[in-house]
PDB file of C-alpha atoms in Angstrom:
ATOM      1  CA  MET A   7      -4.863 -18.394 -17.620  1.00  0.00           C
ATOM      2  CA  LYS A   8      -8.669 -17.262 -16.972  1.00  0.00           C
ATOM      3  CA  LEU A   9      -8.790 -19.265 -13.837  1.00  0.00           C
ATOM      4  CA  LEU A  10      -5.962 -17.547 -12.606  1.00  0.00           C
ATOM      5  CA  LYS A  11      -7.560 -14.670 -13.232  1.00  0.00           C
ATOM      6  CA  LEU A  12     -10.406 -15.403 -11.619  1.00  0.00           C
ATOM      7  CA  PHE A  13      -8.358 -16.682  -8.628  1.00  0.00           C
ATOM      8  CA  LEU A  14      -6.498 -13.097  -8.154  1.00  0.00           C
ATOM      9  CA  LEU A  15      -9.783 -11.190  -8.696  1.00  0.00           C
ATOM     10  CA  ILE A  16     -11.217 -13.214  -5.819  1.00  0.00           C
ATOM     11  CA  LEU A  17      -8.241 -13.008  -4.015  1.00  0.00           C
ATOM     12  CA  THR A  18      -8.203  -8.619  -4.533  1.00  0.00           C
ATOM     13  CA  PHE A  19     -11.880  -8.687  -3.115  1.00  0.00           C
ATOM     14  CA  GLN A  20     -10.586 -10.825   0.081  1.00  0.00           C
ATOM     15  CA  PHE A  21      -7.534  -8.287   0.472  1.00  0.00           C
ATOM     16  CA  ILE A  22     -10.201  -5.620   0.212  1.00  0.00           C
ATOM     17  CA  ASN A  23     -12.574  -7.213   2.767  1.00  0.00           C
ATOM     18  CA  TYR A  24      -9.736  -7.544   4.881  1.00  0.00           C
ATOM     19  CA  ALA A  25      -8.499  -3.720   4.392  1.00  0.00           C
ATOM     20  CA  ALA A  26     -12.439  -2.685   5.407  1.00  0.00           C
ATOM     21  CA  LYS A  27     -11.233  -3.917   9.001  1.00  0.00           C
ATOM     22  CA  ALA A  28      -8.558  -1.032   8.412  1.00  0.00           C
ATOM     23  CA  GLN A  29      -6.770   0.636  11.343  1.00  0.00           C
ATOM     24  CA  ALA A  30      -5.069   3.421   9.445  1.00  0.00           C
ATOM     25  CA  ILE A  31      -5.847   4.991   6.306  1.00  0.00           C
ATOM     26  CA  SER A  32      -3.572   7.144   4.149  1.00  0.00           C
ATOM     27  CA  TYR A  33      -3.488   9.223   1.097  1.00  0.00           C
ATOM     28  CA  TYR A  34      -0.457  10.174  -0.729  1.00  0.00           C
ATOM     29  CA  PRO A  35      -1.202  13.101  -3.010  1.00  0.00           C
ATOM     30  CA  PHE A  36       1.646  13.862  -5.267  1.00  0.00           C
ATOM     31  CA  ASN A  37       1.278   9.814  -6.570  1.00  0.00           C
ATOM     32  CA  SER A  38      -2.313   9.697  -5.950  1.00  0.00           C
ATOM     33  CA  GLN A  39      -2.274   6.616  -4.029  1.00  0.00           C
ATOM     34  CA  LEU A  40      -4.631   5.473  -1.086  1.00  0.00           C
ATOM     35  CA  SER A  41      -3.486   3.378   1.125  1.00  0.00           C
ATOM     36  CA  ILE A  42      -5.419   0.980   3.804  1.00  0.00           C
ATOM     37  CA  ALA A  43      -3.418  -0.558   6.256  1.00  0.00           C
ATOM     38  CA  THR A  44      -3.872  -3.018   9.582  1.00  0.00           C
ATOM     39  CA  ASN A  45      -2.506  -1.245  12.523  1.00  0.00           C
ATOM     40  CA  PRO A  46       0.367  -0.222  11.422  1.00  0.00           C
ATOM     41  CA  THR A  47       2.082  -0.042  15.612  1.00  0.00           C
ATOM     42  CA  LYS A  48       1.960  -3.693  15.142  1.00  0.00           C
ATOM     43  CA  VAL A  49       5.345  -5.578  14.528  1.00  0.00           C
ATOM     44  CA  VAL A  50       4.125  -7.169  11.721  1.00  0.00           C
ATOM     45  CA  TRP A  51       1.186  -5.466   9.222  1.00  0.00           C
ATOM     46  CA  MET A  52      -0.250  -5.042   6.292  1.00  0.00           C
ATOM     47  CA  ASP A  53      -0.560  -2.236   3.595  1.00  0.00           C
ATOM     48  CA  PHE A  54      -3.141  -2.232   0.291  1.00  0.00           C
ATOM     49  CA  ARG A  55      -2.628   0.582  -1.653  1.00  0.00           C
ATOM     50  CA  PHE A  56      -4.960   1.551  -4.435  1.00  0.00           C
ATOM     51  CA  GLN A  57      -4.111   3.766  -7.567  1.00  0.00           C
ATOM     52  CA  MET A  58      -6.556   6.781  -7.888  1.00  0.00           C
ATOM     53  CA  ASN A  59      -5.643   8.859 -10.877  1.00  0.00           C
ATOM     54  CA  SER A  60      -5.867   6.090 -13.764  1.00  0.00           C
ATOM     55  CA  PHE A  61      -8.070   4.720 -16.412  1.00  0.00           C
ATOM     56  CA  THR A  62      -9.846   1.762 -15.096  1.00  0.00           C
ATOM     57  CA  SER A  63      -8.076  -0.566 -16.961  1.00  0.00           C
ATOM     58  CA  SER A  64      -4.782   0.831 -15.749  1.00  0.00           C
ATOM     59  CA  LEU A  65      -5.594   0.767 -11.847  1.00  0.00           C
ATOM     60  CA  ASN A  66      -3.041  -1.106  -9.909  1.00  0.00           C
ATOM     61  CA  THR A  67      -3.264  -2.554  -6.613  1.00  0.00           C
ATOM     62  CA  GLU A  68      -0.488  -3.082  -4.390  1.00  0.00           C
ATOM     63  CA  PRO A  69      -0.919  -5.423  -1.170  1.00  0.00           C
ATOM     64  CA  ALA A  70       2.394  -5.323   1.169  1.00  0.00           C
ATOM     65  CA  LEU A  71       3.581  -7.031   4.042  1.00  0.00           C
ATOM     66  CA  MET A  72       5.276  -4.155   6.422  1.00  0.00           C
ATOM     67  CA  VAL A  73       7.381  -4.860   9.382  1.00  0.00           C
ATOM     68  CA  ASN A  74       8.302  -1.944  11.895  1.00  0.00           C
ATOM     69  CA  LEU A  75      12.153  -1.755  12.773  1.00  0.00           C
ATOM     70  CA  GLY A  76      12.109   0.794  15.600  1.00  0.00           C
ATOM     71  CA  TYR A  77      10.029   3.187  17.633  1.00  0.00           C
ATOM     72  CA  THR A  78      10.154   6.811  18.831  1.00  0.00           C
ATOM     73  CA  LYS A  79       8.172   8.695  20.947  1.00  0.00           C
ATOM     74  CA  ASN A  80       6.284  10.075  17.969  1.00  0.00           C
ATOM     75  CA  ALA A  81       7.201   7.772  14.854  1.00  0.00           C
ATOM     76  CA  PHE A  82       8.309   4.339  13.888  1.00  0.00           C
ATOM     77  CA  ILE A  83      10.168   3.138  11.176  1.00  0.00           C
ATOM     78  CA  TYR A  84       9.258   0.273   9.094  1.00  0.00           C
ATOM     79  CA  ALA A  85      10.311  -1.877   6.052  1.00  0.00           C
ATOM     80  CA  GLY A  86       8.496  -4.496   3.749  1.00  0.00           C
ATOM     81  CA  GLY A  87       7.928  -5.225  -0.048  1.00  0.00           C
ATOM     82  CA  GLY A  88       4.969  -6.232  -1.724  1.00  0.00           C
ATOM     83  CA  VAL A  89       3.788  -7.118  -5.557  1.00  0.00           C
ATOM     84  CA  ASN A  90       2.069  -5.137  -7.668  1.00  0.00           C
ATOM     85  CA  PHE A  91      -0.889  -6.195  -9.406  1.00  0.00           C
ATOM     86  CA  GLY A  92      -2.898  -4.946 -12.234  1.00  0.00           C
ATOM     87  CA  ILE A  93      -6.182  -7.237 -12.059  1.00  0.00           C
ATOM     88  CA  VAL A  94      -8.445  -4.786 -14.171  1.00  0.00           C
ATOM     89  CA  ALA A  95      -6.273  -4.553 -16.862  1.00  0.00           C
ATOM     90  CA  SER A  96      -5.429  -8.308 -16.985  1.00  0.00           C
ATOM     91  CA  ILE A  97      -9.103  -8.650 -17.351  1.00  0.00           C
ATOM     92  CA  VAL A  98      -9.880  -6.155 -20.017  1.00  0.00           C
ATOM     93  CA  ASP A  99      -6.978  -5.918 -21.730  1.00  0.00           C
ATOM     94  CA  ASN A 100      -5.771  -9.321 -21.518  1.00  0.00           C
ATOM     95  CA  GLN A 101      -2.512  -7.754 -19.831  1.00  0.00           C
ATOM     96  CA  ASP A 102       0.009 -10.063 -17.204  1.00  0.00           C
ATOM     97  CA  VAL A 103      -1.581  -9.924 -13.895  1.00  0.00           C
ATOM     98  CA  VAL A 104       1.637  -9.080 -12.147  1.00  0.00           C
ATOM     99  CA  LYS A 105       3.088  -5.562 -12.909  1.00  0.00           C
ATOM    100  CA  GLY A 106       6.053  -5.739 -10.727  1.00  0.00           C
ATOM    101  CA  TYR A 107       7.692  -5.773  -7.368  1.00  0.00           C
ATOM    102  CA  PHE A 108       8.788  -3.548  -4.916  1.00  0.00           C
ATOM    103  CA  GLY A 109      10.587  -3.102  -1.385  1.00  0.00           C
ATOM    104  CA  SER A 110       9.882  -0.224   1.016  1.00  0.00           C
ATOM    105  CA  VAL A 111      11.618   1.680   3.939  1.00  0.00           C
ATOM    106  CA  GLY A 112       9.704   4.236   5.294  1.00  0.00           C
ATOM    107  CA  MET A 113       8.579   6.170   8.523  1.00  0.00           C
ATOM    108  CA  ARG A 114       4.903   7.322  10.047  1.00  0.00           C
ATOM    109  CA  ALA A 115       5.622  10.424  12.227  1.00  0.00           C
ATOM    110  CA  TYR A 116       2.815  12.016  14.812  1.00  0.00           C
ATOM    111  CA  PRO A 117       3.918  15.311  15.204  1.00  0.00           C
ATOM    112  CA  PHE A 118       0.749  17.154  15.969  1.00  0.00           C
ATOM    113  CA  GLU A 119       0.061  17.010  19.502  1.00  0.00           C
ATOM    114  CA  LYS A 120      -3.613  18.543  19.323  1.00  0.00           C
ATOM    115  CA  ALA A 121      -3.878  15.489  17.006  1.00  0.00           C
ATOM    116  CA  PRO A 122      -2.160  12.672  17.924  1.00  0.00           C
ATOM    117  CA  LYS A 123      -3.786  10.165  15.299  1.00  0.00           C
ATOM    118  CA  VAL A 124      -2.642  12.318  12.369  1.00  0.00           C
ATOM    119  CA  SER A 125       0.425  10.952  10.665  1.00  0.00           C
ATOM    120  CA  VAL A 126       2.885  12.558   8.216  1.00  0.00           C
ATOM    121  CA  ASN A 127       4.262   9.366   6.344  1.00  0.00           C
ATOM    122  CA  PHE A 128       7.551   9.029   4.125  1.00  0.00           C
ATOM    123  CA  GLU A 129       8.853   5.824   1.951  1.00  0.00           C
ATOM    124  CA  LEU A 130      11.101   5.105  -0.436  1.00  0.00           C
ATOM    125  CA  SER A 131      10.249   2.241  -2.947  1.00  0.00           C
ATOM    126  CA  PRO A 132      12.335   0.961  -5.364  1.00  0.00           C
ATOM    127  CA  TYR A 133      10.063  -1.115  -8.248  1.00  0.00           C
ATOM    128  CA  VAL A 134      11.137  -3.462 -10.569  1.00  0.00           C
ATOM    129  CA  ASN A 135       8.953  -4.466 -13.711  1.00  0.00           C
ATOM    130  CA  TYR A 136       7.952  -8.533 -12.947  1.00  0.00           C
ATOM    131  CA  ASP A 137      10.332  -9.503 -15.774  1.00  0.00           C
ATOM    132  CA  GLY A 138      13.309  -7.318 -14.275  1.00  0.00           C
ATOM    133  CA  THR A 139      13.915  -5.260 -17.328  1.00  0.00           C
ATOM    134  CA  SER A 140      13.214  -2.070 -15.902  1.00  0.00           C
ATOM    135  CA  GLY A 141      12.639  -0.276 -12.733  1.00  0.00           C
ATOM    136  CA  VAL A 142      12.328   2.893 -11.184  1.00  0.00           C
ATOM    137  CA  PHE A 143      12.705   4.472  -7.446  1.00  0.00           C
ATOM    138  CA  ARG A 144       9.546   5.766  -6.023  1.00  0.00           C
ATOM    139  CA  ALA A 145       9.199   8.399  -2.948  1.00  0.00           C
ATOM    140  CA  TRP A 146       5.986   8.755  -1.068  1.00  0.00           C
ATOM    141  CA  LEU A 147       4.798  11.686   0.745  1.00  0.00           C
ATOM    142  CA  GLY A 148       1.352  11.641   2.345  1.00  0.00           C
ATOM    143  CA  VAL A 149      -0.928  12.345   5.847  1.00  0.00           C
ATOM    144  CA  GLY A 150      -2.682   9.316   7.346  1.00  0.00           C
ATOM    145  CA  TYR A 151      -5.286   8.935  10.301  1.00  0.00           C
ATOM    146  CA  HIS A 152      -4.584   6.105  12.745  1.00  0.00           C
ATOM    147  CA  PHE A 153      -8.160   5.234  13.670  1.00  0.00           C
ATOM    148  CA  GLY A 154      -6.877   2.876  16.672  1.00  0.00           C
ATOM    149  CA  GLY A 155      -4.490   6.056  17.981  1.00  0.00           C
ATOM    150  CA  LYS A 156      -0.466   5.742  18.354  1.00  0.00           C
ATOM    151  CA  LYS A 157       1.016   2.975  20.233  1.00  0.00           C
TER     152      LYS A 157
END
């Protein structure tokens, strides 16, 4: 089990390294989530979310694979899914590494003509615990900045 935890910790640092080459960053203030994404205007992209308002042992990391379903002039619709990891909690409190799984359907809109790289993000995300005993329907509303500009 310790080898698995070490592997997941290394994998998390690799995700963070990959995310450091981010093309977009978003913040969801009502949920205190920071999102770092690869280029979200590509057909397939990765999103890495980090919980910001918690004790160290409760910090969650959510890598997700997203697929763009359609584009308009100022927005795009996407769907995907991922895994919720509690890596710090697994090391500190000997909890399970995998906390749960989620799906996502969302939209990133670029409504500001004077600031075309700023987005307003909205996402619906059903979440289920790793053992399937409970779940929650999450909604995210936030703002983002796309360093590469919009498509």
